[in-house]
PDB file of C-alpha atoms in Angstrom:
ATOM      1  CA  MET A   1      74.869   5.406 -21.947  1.00  0.00           C
ATOM      2  CA  GLN A   2      72.557   8.250 -20.550  1.00  0.00           C
ATOM      3  CA  ASP A   3      74.368   9.800 -17.539  1.00  0.00           C
ATOM      4  CA  PRO A   4      73.611  13.499 -17.599  1.00  0.00           C
ATOM      5  CA  LEU A   5      74.831  15.989 -14.913  1.00  0.00           C
ATOM      6  CA  MET A   6      72.025  18.352 -13.867  1.00  0.00           C
ATOM      7  CA  ILE A   7      73.130  21.701 -12.721  1.00  0.00           C
ATOM      8  CA  GLY A   8      70.974  24.820 -12.412  1.00  0.00           C
ATOM      9  CA  GLY A   9      68.238  23.257 -14.455  1.00  0.00           C
ATOM     10  CA  VAL A  10      70.606  22.342 -17.282  1.00  0.00           C
ATOM     11  CA  THR A  11      71.226  18.861 -18.394  1.00  0.00           C
ATOM     12  CA  LEU A  12      74.828  18.382 -19.386  1.00  0.00           C
ATOM     13  CA  THR A  13      75.983  15.296 -21.268  1.00  0.00           C
ATOM     14  CA  SER A  14      79.775  16.410 -20.890  1.00  0.00           C
ATOM     15  CA  ARG A  15      81.379  16.519 -17.550  1.00  0.00           C
ATOM     16  CA  LEU A  16      84.364  18.505 -18.852  1.00  0.00           C
ATOM     17  CA  PHE A  17      84.250  22.280 -18.295  1.00  0.00           C
ATOM     18  CA  ILE A  18      86.880  24.348 -19.905  1.00  0.00           C
ATOM     19  CA  GLY A  19      88.239  27.918 -19.862  1.00  0.00           C
ATOM     20  CA  THR A  20      89.053  30.403 -22.525  1.00  0.00           C
ATOM     21  CA  GLY A  21      92.234  31.919 -21.114  1.00  0.00           C
ATOM     22  CA  LYS A  22      95.733  31.612 -22.368  1.00  0.00           C
ATOM     23  CA  TYR A  23      95.254  30.458 -25.913  1.00  0.00           C
ATOM     24  CA  SER A  24      97.857  31.574 -28.300  1.00  0.00           C
ATOM     25  CA  ARG A  25      94.947  32.728 -30.408  1.00  0.00           C
ATOM     26  CA  ASN A  26      91.295  32.799 -29.621  1.00  0.00           C
ATOM     27  CA  THR A  27      90.212  31.574 -32.932  1.00  0.00           C
ATOM     28  CA  LEU A  28      91.256  28.120 -31.499  1.00  0.00           C
ATOM     29  CA  ILE A  29      88.461  28.172 -29.062  1.00  0.00           C
ATOM     30  CA  PRO A  30      85.553  26.906 -31.319  1.00  0.00           C
ATOM     31  CA  GLU A  31      87.600  23.974 -32.319  1.00  0.00           C
ATOM     32  CA  VAL A  32      88.724  23.272 -28.779  1.00  0.00           C
ATOM     33  CA  ILE A  33      85.052  23.302 -27.779  1.00  0.00           C
ATOM     34  CA  ALA A  34      84.109  20.866 -30.507  1.00  0.00           C
ATOM     35  CA  ARG A  35      86.890  18.444 -29.776  1.00  0.00           C
ATOM     36  CA  SER A  36      86.466  18.486 -25.940  1.00  0.00           C
ATOM     37  CA  GLY A  37      82.741  18.032 -26.231  1.00  0.00           C
ATOM     38  CA  SER A  38      82.445  20.516 -23.357  1.00  0.00           C
ATOM     39  CA  GLN A  39      79.140  22.388 -22.837  1.00  0.00           C
ATOM     40  CA  VAL A  40      80.248  24.894 -20.095  1.00  0.00           C
ATOM     41  CA  ILE A  41      82.971  27.443 -20.643  1.00  0.00           C
ATOM     42  CA  THR A  42      84.399  30.077 -18.331  1.00  0.00           C
ATOM     43  CA  VAL A  43      85.143  33.693 -19.251  1.00  0.00           C
ATOM     44  CA  ALA A  44      86.553  36.558 -17.110  1.00  0.00           C
ATOM     45  CA  LEU A  45      85.286  40.085 -16.924  1.00  0.00           C
ATOM     46  CA  ARG A  46      87.638  43.073 -17.579  1.00  0.00           C
ATOM     47  CA  ARG A  47      87.850  46.684 -18.459  1.00  0.00           C
ATOM     48  CA  VAL A  48      87.612  47.009 -22.335  1.00  0.00           C
ATOM     49  CA  ASP A  49      90.866  47.740 -23.962  1.00  0.00           C
ATOM     50  CA  PRO A  50      90.182  50.352 -26.605  1.00  0.00           C
ATOM     51  CA  GLN A  51      93.315  49.170 -28.542  1.00  0.00           C
ATOM     52  CA  SER A  52      92.104  45.540 -28.892  1.00  0.00           C
ATOM     53  CA  LYS A  53      89.513  44.307 -31.412  1.00  0.00           C
ATOM     54  CA  GLU A  54      89.183  41.029 -29.529  1.00  0.00           C
ATOM     55  CA  ASN A  55      85.662  39.813 -28.611  1.00  0.00           C
ATOM     56  CA  ILE A  56      85.928  36.534 -26.921  1.00  0.00           C
ATOM     57  CA  VAL A  57      82.139  36.024 -26.994  1.00  0.00           C
ATOM     58  CA  SER A  58      82.246  35.892 -30.768  1.00  0.00           C
ATOM     59  CA  HIS A  59      84.338  32.659 -30.544  1.00  0.00           C
ATOM     60  CA  ILE A  60      81.810  30.819 -28.299  1.00  0.00           C
ATOM     61  CA  PRO A  61      78.984  28.980 -29.993  1.00  0.00           C
ATOM     62  CA  SER A  62      75.568  29.890 -28.684  1.00  0.00           C
ATOM     63  CA  HIS A  63      74.623  26.450 -27.401  1.00  0.00           C
ATOM     64  CA  MET A  64      77.475  26.737 -24.775  1.00  0.00           C
ATOM     65  CA  THR A  65      76.535  27.631 -21.189  1.00  0.00           C
ATOM     66  CA  LEU A  66      78.642  30.656 -20.375  1.00  0.00           C
ATOM     67  CA  LEU A  67      80.258  30.444 -16.774  1.00  0.00           C
ATOM     68  CA  PRO A  68      81.601  33.992 -16.000  1.00  0.00           C
ATOM     69  CA  ASN A  69      84.072  33.954 -13.119  1.00  0.00           C
ATOM     70  CA  THR A  70      84.715  36.753 -10.557  1.00  0.00           C
ATOM     71  CA  SER A  71      88.362  36.615 -10.855  1.00  0.00           C
ATOM     72  CA  GLY A  72      89.944  39.833  -9.568  1.00  0.00           C
ATOM     73  CA  ALA A  73      87.597  39.920  -6.643  1.00  0.00           C
ATOM     74  CA  ARG A  74      89.108  40.021  -3.159  1.00  0.00           C
ATOM     75  CA  THR A  75      85.893  40.296  -1.136  1.00  0.00           C
ATOM     76  CA  ALA A  76      82.350  39.128  -1.425  1.00  0.00           C
ATOM     77  CA  GLU A  77      81.171  42.517  -2.415  1.00  0.00           C
ATOM     78  CA  GLU A  78      83.540  42.664  -5.323  1.00  0.00           C
ATOM     79  CA  ALA A  79      82.480  39.200  -6.494  1.00  0.00           C
ATOM     80  CA  VAL A  80      78.806  40.269  -6.272  1.00  0.00           C
ATOM     81  CA  ARG A  81      79.466  43.461  -8.305  1.00  0.00           C
ATOM     82  CA  ILE A  82      81.304  41.423 -10.969  1.00  0.00           C
ATOM     83  CA  ALA A  83      78.540  38.655 -10.987  1.00  0.00           C
ATOM     84  CA  ARG A  84      75.833  41.342 -11.462  1.00  0.00           C
ATOM     85  CA  LEU A  85      77.769  43.064 -14.281  1.00  0.00           C
ATOM     86  CA  ALA A  86      78.272  39.720 -16.001  1.00  0.00           C
ATOM     87  CA  ARG A  87      74.627  38.713 -15.772  1.00  0.00           C
ATOM     88  CA  SER A  88      73.550  42.084 -17.275  1.00  0.00           C
ATOM     89  CA  ALA A  89      75.300  41.037 -20.576  1.00  0.00           C
ATOM     90  CA  GLY A  90      72.162  38.851 -21.026  1.00  0.00           C
ATOM     91  CA  LEU A  91      74.078  35.598 -21.613  1.00  0.00           C
ATOM     92  CA  GLY A  92      72.738  33.632 -18.564  1.00  0.00           C
ATOM     93  CA  ASN A  93      72.918  33.546 -14.820  1.00  0.00           C
ATOM     94  CA  TRP A  94      75.761  31.284 -14.079  1.00  0.00           C
ATOM     95  CA  VAL A  95      78.782  32.370 -12.132  1.00  0.00           C
ATOM     96  CA  LYS A  96      81.891  30.850 -10.952  1.00  0.00           C
ATOM     97  CA  ILE A  97      82.787  32.730  -7.620  1.00  0.00           C
ATOM     98  CA  GLU A  98      86.323  33.154  -7.355  1.00  0.00           C
ATOM     99  CA  VAL A  99      87.624  35.345  -4.293  1.00  0.00           C
ATOM    100  CA  ILE A 100      91.277  35.350  -3.939  1.00  0.00           C
ATOM    101  CA  ASN A 101      93.596  37.300  -1.512  1.00  0.00           C
ATOM    102  CA  ASP A 102      96.605  35.135  -2.097  1.00  0.00           C
ATOM    103  CA  GLN A 103      98.653  36.307  -5.101  1.00  0.00           C
ATOM    104  CA  LYS A 104     101.282  33.658  -4.811  1.00  0.00           C
ATOM    105  CA  TYR A 105      99.196  30.420  -4.742  1.00  0.00           C
ATOM    106  CA  LEU A 106      95.906  31.995  -5.834  1.00  0.00           C
ATOM    107  CA  LEU A 107      94.088  30.038  -3.141  1.00  0.00           C
ATOM    108  CA  PRO A 108      90.369  30.922  -2.717  1.00  0.00           C
ATOM    109  CA  ASP A 109      89.100  32.756   0.448  1.00  0.00           C
ATOM    110  CA  ASN A 110      86.378  30.326   1.567  1.00  0.00           C
ATOM    111  CA  ILE A 111      84.805  32.610   3.874  1.00  0.00           C
ATOM    112  CA  GLU A 112      84.276  35.461   1.465  1.00  0.00           C
ATOM    113  CA  THR A 113      83.299  32.918  -1.046  1.00  0.00           C
ATOM    114  CA  ILE A 114      80.466  31.543   1.175  1.00  0.00           C
ATOM    115  CA  ARG A 115      79.250  35.183   1.772  1.00  0.00           C
ATOM    116  CA  ALA A 116      79.073  35.867  -1.959  1.00  0.00           C
ATOM    117  CA  THR A 117      77.320  32.629  -2.620  1.00  0.00           C
ATOM    118  CA  GLU A 118      74.687  33.493  -0.171  1.00  0.00           C
ATOM    119  CA  ILE A 119      74.001  36.815  -1.749  1.00  0.00           C
ATOM    120  CA  LEU A 120      74.051  35.632  -5.365  1.00  0.00           C
ATOM    121  CA  ALA A 121      71.978  32.438  -4.896  1.00  0.00           C
ATOM    122  CA  ALA A 122      69.333  34.543  -3.281  1.00  0.00           C
ATOM    123  CA  GLU A 123      69.373  36.695  -6.420  1.00  0.00           C
ATOM    124  CA  GLY A 124      68.683  33.708  -8.646  1.00  0.00           C
ATOM    125  CA  PHE A 125      72.310  33.051  -9.942  1.00  0.00           C
ATOM    126  CA  VAL A 126      73.469  29.422 -10.543  1.00  0.00           C
ATOM    127  CA  VAL A 127      76.408  29.660  -8.377  1.00  0.00           C
ATOM    128  CA  LEU A 128      79.510  27.506  -8.675  1.00  0.00           C
ATOM    129  CA  PRO A 129      82.116  28.500  -6.079  1.00  0.00           C
ATOM    130  CA  TYR A 130      85.864  27.836  -6.567  1.00  0.00           C
ATOM    131  CA  MET A 131      86.835  26.753  -2.983  1.00  0.00           C
ATOM    132  CA  SER A 132      89.580  25.117  -0.937  1.00  0.00           C
ATOM    133  CA  PRO A 133      88.543  21.584  -0.334  1.00  0.00           C
ATOM    134  CA  ASP A 134      87.239  21.992   3.252  1.00  0.00           C
ATOM    135  CA  LEU A 135      84.232  19.902   4.376  1.00  0.00           C
ATOM    136  CA  SER A 136      82.619  22.456   6.677  1.00  0.00           C
ATOM    137  CA  ALA A 137      83.063  25.181   3.973  1.00  0.00           C
ATOM    138  CA  ALA A 138      81.546  22.861   1.479  1.00  0.00           C
ATOM    139  CA  LEU A 139      78.518  22.256   3.698  1.00  0.00           C
ATOM    140  CA  ARG A 140      78.122  25.911   4.276  1.00  0.00           C
ATOM    141  CA  LEU A 141      78.273  26.520   0.522  1.00  0.00           C
ATOM    142  CA  LYS A 142      75.382  24.000  -0.002  1.00  0.00           C
ATOM    143  CA  ALA A 143      73.396  25.768   2.737  1.00  0.00           C
ATOM    144  CA  ALA A 144      74.075  29.152   1.055  1.00  0.00           C
ATOM    145  CA  GLY A 145      72.617  27.906  -2.174  1.00  0.00           C
ATOM    146  CA  ALA A 146      75.576  26.676  -4.371  1.00  0.00           C
ATOM    147  CA  ALA A 147      74.623  24.593  -7.207  1.00  0.00           C
ATOM    148  CA  ALA A 148      77.935  22.653  -6.945  1.00  0.00           C
ATOM    149  CA  VAL A 149      81.281  23.053  -5.271  1.00  0.00           C
ATOM    150  CA  MET A 150      84.554  23.403  -7.167  1.00  0.00           C
ATOM    151  CA  PRO A 151      87.379  22.434  -5.039  1.00  0.00           C
ATOM    152  CA  LEU A 152      91.034  22.956  -6.274  1.00  0.00           C
ATOM    153  CA  GLY A 153      93.254  19.904  -7.129  1.00  0.00           C
ATOM    154  CA  ALA A 154      96.361  22.131  -7.044  1.00  0.00           C
ATOM    155  CA  PRO A 155      97.087  25.916  -7.476  1.00  0.00           C
ATOM    156  CA  ILE A 156      95.434  27.511 -10.580  1.00  0.00           C
ATOM    157  CA  GLY A 157      97.667  27.073 -13.849  1.00  0.00           C
ATOM    158  CA  SER A 158     100.150  24.796 -12.061  1.00  0.00           C
ATOM    159  CA  ASN A 159      99.395  21.584 -13.816  1.00  0.00           C
ATOM    160  CA  ARG A 160     100.363  19.730 -10.563  1.00  0.00           C
ATOM    161  CA  GLY A 161      97.374  17.450 -10.544  1.00  0.00           C
ATOM    162  CA  LEU A 162      95.250  16.047  -7.646  1.00  0.00           C
ATOM    163  CA  GLN A 163      97.334  17.253  -4.698  1.00  0.00           C
ATOM    164  CA  THR A 164      94.216  17.682  -2.623  1.00  0.00           C
ATOM    165  CA  LYS A 165      92.959  14.212  -3.470  1.00  0.00           C
ATOM    166  CA  GLU A 166      92.131  13.077   0.070  1.00  0.00           C
ATOM    167  CA  LEU A 167      90.118  16.221   0.964  1.00  0.00           C
ATOM    168  CA  ILE A 168      88.299  15.999  -2.363  1.00  0.00           C
ATOM    169  CA  ARG A 169      87.442  12.418  -1.591  1.00  0.00           C
ATOM    170  CA  ILE A 170      85.802  13.530   1.678  1.00  0.00           C
ATOM    171  CA  LEU A 171      83.829  16.306  -0.095  1.00  0.00           C
ATOM    172  CA  ILE A 172      82.455  13.667  -2.563  1.00  0.00           C
ATOM    173  CA  SER A 173      81.648  11.361   0.290  1.00  0.00           C
ATOM    174  CA  GLU A 174      79.953  13.814   2.537  1.00  0.00           C
ATOM    175  CA  THR A 175      78.244  16.401   0.477  1.00  0.00           C
ATOM    176  CA  ASP A 176      75.387  15.714  -1.814  1.00  0.00           C
ATOM    177  CA  LEU A 177      76.232  18.463  -4.225  1.00  0.00           C
ATOM    178  CA  PRO A 178      78.172  17.904  -7.396  1.00  0.00           C
ATOM    179  CA  VAL A 179      81.856  18.093  -6.819  1.00  0.00           C
ATOM    180  CA  ILE A 180      83.695  19.645  -9.865  1.00  0.00           C
ATOM    181  CA  VAL A 181      87.332  19.533  -9.446  1.00  0.00           C
ATOM    182  CA  ASP A 182      88.629  22.992 -10.639  1.00  0.00           C
ATOM    183  CA  ALA A 183      92.275  23.964 -11.152  1.00  0.00           C
ATOM    184  CA  GLY A 184      95.602  22.264 -11.015  1.00  0.00           C
ATOM    185  CA  ILE A 185      94.604  19.271 -13.314  1.00  0.00           C
ATOM    186  CA  GLY A 186      97.432  18.977 -15.790  1.00  0.00           C
ATOM    187  CA  ARG A 187      97.156  15.523 -17.342  1.00  0.00           C
ATOM    188  CA  PRO A 188      94.202  13.508 -18.825  1.00  0.00           C
ATOM    189  CA  SER A 189      95.071  10.751 -16.320  1.00  0.00           C
ATOM    190  CA  GLU A 190      94.465  13.103 -13.389  1.00  0.00           C
ATOM    191  CA  ALA A 191      91.097  14.098 -14.868  1.00  0.00           C
ATOM    192  CA  ALA A 192      90.308  10.566 -15.103  1.00  0.00           C
ATOM    193  CA  GLU A 193      91.326   9.828 -11.663  1.00  0.00           C
ATOM    194  CA  ALA A 194      89.027  12.612 -10.355  1.00  0.00           C
ATOM    195  CA  MET A 195      86.243  11.096 -12.103  1.00  0.00           C
ATOM    196  CA  GLU A 196      87.107   7.547 -10.966  1.00  0.00           C
ATOM    197  CA  MET A 197      86.807   8.931  -7.474  1.00  0.00           C
ATOM    198  CA  GLY A 198      83.260  10.117  -8.070  1.00  0.00           C
ATOM    199  CA  ALA A 199      83.803  13.796  -9.023  1.00  0.00           C
ATOM    200  CA  ALA A 200      80.812  15.023 -10.879  1.00  0.00           C
ATOM    201  CA  GLY A 201      83.112  16.791 -13.423  1.00  0.00           C
ATOM    202  CA  VAL A 202      86.382  18.635 -14.020  1.00  0.00           C
ATOM    203  CA  LEU A 203      87.050  22.291 -15.035  1.00  0.00           C
ATOM    204  CA  LEU A 204      90.386  22.999 -16.681  1.00  0.00           C
ATOM    205  CA  ASN A 205      91.878  25.594 -18.852  1.00  0.00           C
ATOM    206  CA  THR A 206      95.757  25.688 -18.639  1.00  0.00           C
ATOM    207  CA  ALA A 207      96.285  22.019 -19.378  1.00  0.00           C
ATOM    208  CA  ILE A 208      94.543  22.314 -22.790  1.00  0.00           C
ATOM    209  CA  ALA A 209      95.432  25.886 -23.622  1.00  0.00           C
ATOM    210  CA  THR A 210      99.264  25.519 -23.051  1.00  0.00           C
ATOM    211  CA  ALA A 211      99.525  22.079 -24.721  1.00  0.00           C
ATOM    212  CA  LYS A 212     101.561  22.005 -27.843  1.00  0.00           C
ATOM    213  CA  ASP A 213      98.496  20.869 -29.661  1.00  0.00           C
ATOM    214  CA  PRO A 214      95.541  22.275 -27.825  1.00  0.00           C
ATOM    215  CA  LEU A 215      92.906  20.534 -30.023  1.00  0.00           C
ATOM    216  CA  LEU A 216      94.485  17.062 -29.640  1.00  0.00           C
ATOM    217  CA  MET A 217      94.715  17.682 -25.852  1.00  0.00           C
ATOM    218  CA  ALA A 218      91.032  18.735 -25.764  1.00  0.00           C
ATOM    219  CA  GLU A 219      90.130  15.423 -27.252  1.00  0.00           C
ATOM    220  CA  ALA A 220      92.403  13.589 -24.802  1.00  0.00           C
ATOM    221  CA  PHE A 221      90.636  15.224 -21.827  1.00  0.00           C
ATOM    222  CA  CYS A 222      87.309  14.451 -23.362  1.00  0.00           C
ATOM    223  CA  GLU A 223      88.213  10.782 -23.513  1.00  0.00           C
ATOM    224  CA  ALA A 224      89.771  10.795 -20.015  1.00  0.00           C
ATOM    225  CA  VAL A 225      86.711  12.377 -18.401  1.00  0.00           C
ATOM    226  CA  SER A 226      84.478  10.047 -20.053  1.00  0.00           C
ATOM    227  CA  ALA A 227      86.525   6.964 -19.257  1.00  0.00           C
ATOM    228  CA  GLY A 228      86.994   8.117 -15.592  1.00  0.00           C
ATOM    229  CA  ARG A 229      83.261   8.468 -15.289  1.00  0.00           C
ATOM    230  CA  LYS A 230      82.448   5.133 -16.785  1.00  0.00           C
ATOM    231  CA  ALA A 231      84.983   3.530 -14.414  1.00  0.00           C
ATOM    232  CA  TYR A 232      83.348   5.182 -11.367  1.00  0.00           C
ATOM    233  CA  LEU A 233      79.894   3.893 -12.537  1.00  0.00           C
ATOM    234  CA  ALA A 234      81.271   0.552 -13.305  1.00  0.00           C
ATOM    235  CA  GLY A 235      82.738   0.215  -9.732  1.00  0.00           C
ATOM    236  CA  LEU A 236      86.450  -0.317  -9.317  1.00  0.00           C
ATOM    237  CA  GLY A 237      87.571  -3.708  -8.344  1.00  0.00           C
ATOM    238  CA  PRO A 238      89.046  -4.287  -4.905  1.00  0.00           C
ATOM    239  CA  VAL A 239      92.647  -3.362  -4.101  1.00  0.00           C
ATOM    240  CA  GLU A 240      94.655  -6.229  -2.589  1.00  0.00           C
ATOM    241  CA  GLU A 241      98.091  -6.300  -0.830  1.00  0.00           C
ATOM    242  CA  THR A 242      99.259  -9.420  -2.549  1.00  0.00           C
ATOM    243  CA  ALA A 243      98.619 -11.184  -5.716  1.00  0.00           C
ATOM    244  CA  ALA A 244      95.246 -12.567  -6.585  1.00  0.00           C
ATOM    245  CA  ALA A 245      95.619 -14.894  -9.546  1.00  0.00           C
ATOM    246  CA  SER A 246      93.363 -14.072 -12.561  1.00  0.00           C
ATOM    247  CA  SER A 247      93.727 -17.508 -14.180  1.00  0.00           C
ATOM    248  CA  PRO A 248      92.563 -20.740 -12.544  1.00  0.00           C
ATOM    249  CA  LEU A 249      94.992 -22.315  -9.873  1.00  0.00           C
ATOM    250  CA  THR A 250      93.985 -25.827 -10.850  1.00  0.00           C
ATOM    251  CA  GLY A 251      94.334 -27.951 -13.993  1.00  0.00           C
ATOM    252  CA  PHE A 252      97.912 -26.990 -14.691  1.00  0.00           C
ATOM    253  CA  LEU A 253      99.803 -29.047 -17.212  1.00  0.00           C
ATOM    254  CA  ALA A 254     101.812 -31.853 -15.714  1.00  0.00           C
TER     255      ALA A 254
ATOM    256  CA  MET B   1      82.380  67.421 -21.130  1.00  0.00           C
ATOM    257  CA  ASN B   2      84.854  65.680 -19.011  1.00  0.00           C
ATOM    258  CA  LEU B   3      84.248  61.932 -18.226  1.00  0.00           C
ATOM    259  CA  THR B   4      86.449  59.402 -16.479  1.00  0.00           C
ATOM    260  CA  VAL B   5      86.271  56.282 -18.591  1.00  0.00           C
ATOM    261  CA  ASN B   6      87.927  53.213 -17.131  1.00  0.00           C
ATOM    262  CA  GLY B   7      89.946  55.394 -14.839  1.00  0.00           C
ATOM    263  CA  THR B   8      91.187  57.741 -17.641  1.00  0.00           C
ATOM    264  CA  ALA B   9      89.914  61.296 -17.385  1.00  0.00           C
ATOM    265  CA  GLN B  10      89.233  62.660 -20.989  1.00  0.00           C
ATOM    266  CA  ARG B  11      87.386  65.467 -22.571  1.00  0.00           C
ATOM    267  CA  TYR B  12      84.496  64.376 -24.935  1.00  0.00           C
ATOM    268  CA  GLU B  13      82.789  66.418 -27.516  1.00  0.00           C
ATOM    269  CA  GLU B  14      79.416  67.904 -26.730  1.00  0.00           C
ATOM    270  CA  SER B  15      77.555  65.613 -29.133  1.00  0.00           C
ATOM    271  CA  CYS B  16      78.475  62.738 -26.787  1.00  0.00           C
ATOM    272  CA  ARG B  17      75.427  63.211 -24.617  1.00  0.00           C
ATOM    273  CA  THR B  18      74.147  59.735 -23.733  1.00  0.00           C
ATOM    274  CA  LEU B  19      75.737  56.347 -22.948  1.00  0.00           C
ATOM    275  CA  ALA B  20      74.711  55.106 -26.460  1.00  0.00           C
ATOM    276  CA  ASP B  21      76.559  57.957 -27.852  1.00  0.00           C
ATOM    277  CA  LEU B  22      79.706  57.053 -25.893  1.00  0.00           C
ATOM    278  CA  LEU B  23      79.391  53.438 -26.820  1.00  0.00           C
ATOM    279  CA  ALA B  24      79.090  54.309 -30.565  1.00  0.00           C
ATOM    280  CA  ARG B  25      82.701  55.566 -30.653  1.00  0.00           C
ATOM    281  CA  PRO B  26      85.029  53.288 -32.584  1.00  0.00           C
ATOM    282  CA  GLU B  27      87.010  52.136 -29.525  1.00  0.00           C
ATOM    283  CA  TRP B  28      84.137  50.457 -28.078  1.00  0.00           C
ATOM    284  CA  ALA B  29      82.147  49.413 -31.130  1.00  0.00           C
ATOM    285  CA  GLY B  30      81.607  45.760 -31.999  1.00  0.00           C
ATOM    286  CA  LYS B  31      82.130  44.572 -28.439  1.00  0.00           C
ATOM    287  CA  LEU B  32      79.556  43.335 -25.910  1.00  0.00           C
ATOM    288  CA  VAL B  33      80.157  46.188 -23.425  1.00  0.00           C
ATOM    289  CA  ILE B  34      78.672  46.149 -20.005  1.00  0.00           C
ATOM    290  CA  VAL B  35      78.342  49.654 -18.386  1.00  0.00           C
ATOM    291  CA  GLU B  36      78.597  50.895 -14.764  1.00  0.00           C
ATOM    292  CA  LEU B  37      77.898  54.536 -14.368  1.00  0.00           C
ATOM    293  CA  ASN B  38      79.024  56.226 -11.192  1.00  0.00           C
ATOM    294  CA  GLY B  39      79.185  52.825  -9.584  1.00  0.00           C
ATOM    295  CA  GLU B  40      75.699  51.690 -10.599  1.00  0.00           C
ATOM    296  CA  LEU B  41      74.933  49.120 -13.217  1.00  0.00           C
ATOM    297  CA  ALA B  42      73.500  50.806 -16.378  1.00  0.00           C
ATOM    298  CA  GLY B  43      70.652  48.792 -18.030  1.00  0.00           C
ATOM    299  CA  ARG B  44      71.377  47.919 -21.620  1.00  0.00           C
ATOM    300  CA  GLU B  45      67.829  48.871 -22.680  1.00  0.00           C
ATOM    301  CA  ALA B  46      68.301  52.400 -21.350  1.00  0.00           C
ATOM    302  CA  TYR B  47      71.714  53.445 -22.968  1.00  0.00           C
ATOM    303  CA  GLY B  48      70.008  55.853 -25.321  1.00  0.00           C
ATOM    304  CA  ASP B  49      68.026  57.503 -22.512  1.00  0.00           C
ATOM    305  CA  THR B  50      70.901  57.632 -19.962  1.00  0.00           C
ATOM    306  CA  LEU B  51      72.304  61.272 -20.072  1.00  0.00           C
ATOM    307  CA  LEU B  52      75.899  61.705 -19.295  1.00  0.00           C
ATOM    308  CA  ASN B  53      76.829  64.610 -16.979  1.00  0.00           C
ATOM    309  CA  GLU B  54      80.212  66.473 -16.297  1.00  0.00           C
ATOM    310  CA  GLY B  55      82.562  64.385 -14.198  1.00  0.00           C
ATOM    311  CA  ASP B  56      80.808  61.063 -14.559  1.00  0.00           C
ATOM    312  CA  ARG B  57      82.717  57.964 -13.823  1.00  0.00           C
ATOM    313  CA  VAL B  58      82.111  55.282 -16.352  1.00  0.00           C
ATOM    314  CA  GLU B  59      83.347  51.726 -16.282  1.00  0.00           C
ATOM    315  CA  LEU B  60      83.139  49.857 -19.568  1.00  0.00           C
ATOM    316  CA  VAL B  61      83.822  46.160 -19.146  1.00  0.00           C
ATOM    317  CA  HIS B  62      83.387  43.026 -21.247  1.00  0.00           C
ATOM    318  CA  PHE B  63      84.267  39.186 -21.319  1.00  0.00           C
ATOM    319  CA  VAL B  64      87.664  38.167 -22.010  1.00  0.00           C
ATOM    320  CA  GLY B  65      89.401  34.871 -21.891  1.00  0.00           C
ATOM    321  CA  GLY B  66      89.793  33.220 -18.408  1.00  0.00           C
ATOM    322  CA  GLY B  67      89.604  30.148 -16.500  1.00  0.00           C
TER     323      GLY B  67
END
């Protein structure tokens, strides 16, 4: 079945976006990529640690679309600075805007996120903003040039699932941008549910990276996202208050 | 020459004259390092021509795992 997701001029056949944080060893990452089928992968930007020999990019195959995040930014200006530095690495022009001022729940600052999106979209970045699922913010992000919106399902790394489901449902219904549920998804069933609702994709990191067997979990999420998408395209049957017999109610044996 | 690299002030030998010289040091070698010199993004193609000056502030960043 051909059902690509187009973002920033790139045709994606996988709707599962993954992260590179929290792995017990980074050498797992190539196999996680292969088993998840993912084509987009996030990274963060930090000062180089002179003691460490680690180079995350060496674990990411070149066919992947790199999605650097702006984690650590507290203002639009800081996010813009990080995005420009990331782009100068020469590995593409995608950026996940992440502007956070709340250290307990790591909830995004939608206002600063909109400002950063305006600036970076005007500079030719493919901007995917991490946001709180608020409709007016989503519409402003679209007007600012975002390529998608990425509302949280639950706080980052919490594995608490689709706590913001009703708000995400509204974004899916009322914005004509791809809605990618980012953060909070802990179980494949939750990823499937987001996709059944009509999300364009899901982005997750912790749920795979902290599983006992990250490779098997990558596969589980791959199948869940694909199943949820197919269910959305198939159109879910109606929900009824009472039973509706599946077998004929006539011709019973005497 | 005294430079502040990633917030740490340190004395570097006189042969460390350009950004390319700085990046060739073993602690940065083999990594995809992005450079900010005195708050300005330094173009990768110009590392060899970018002279370092006494008191310069250098930020060396790279990609790490993240979500």
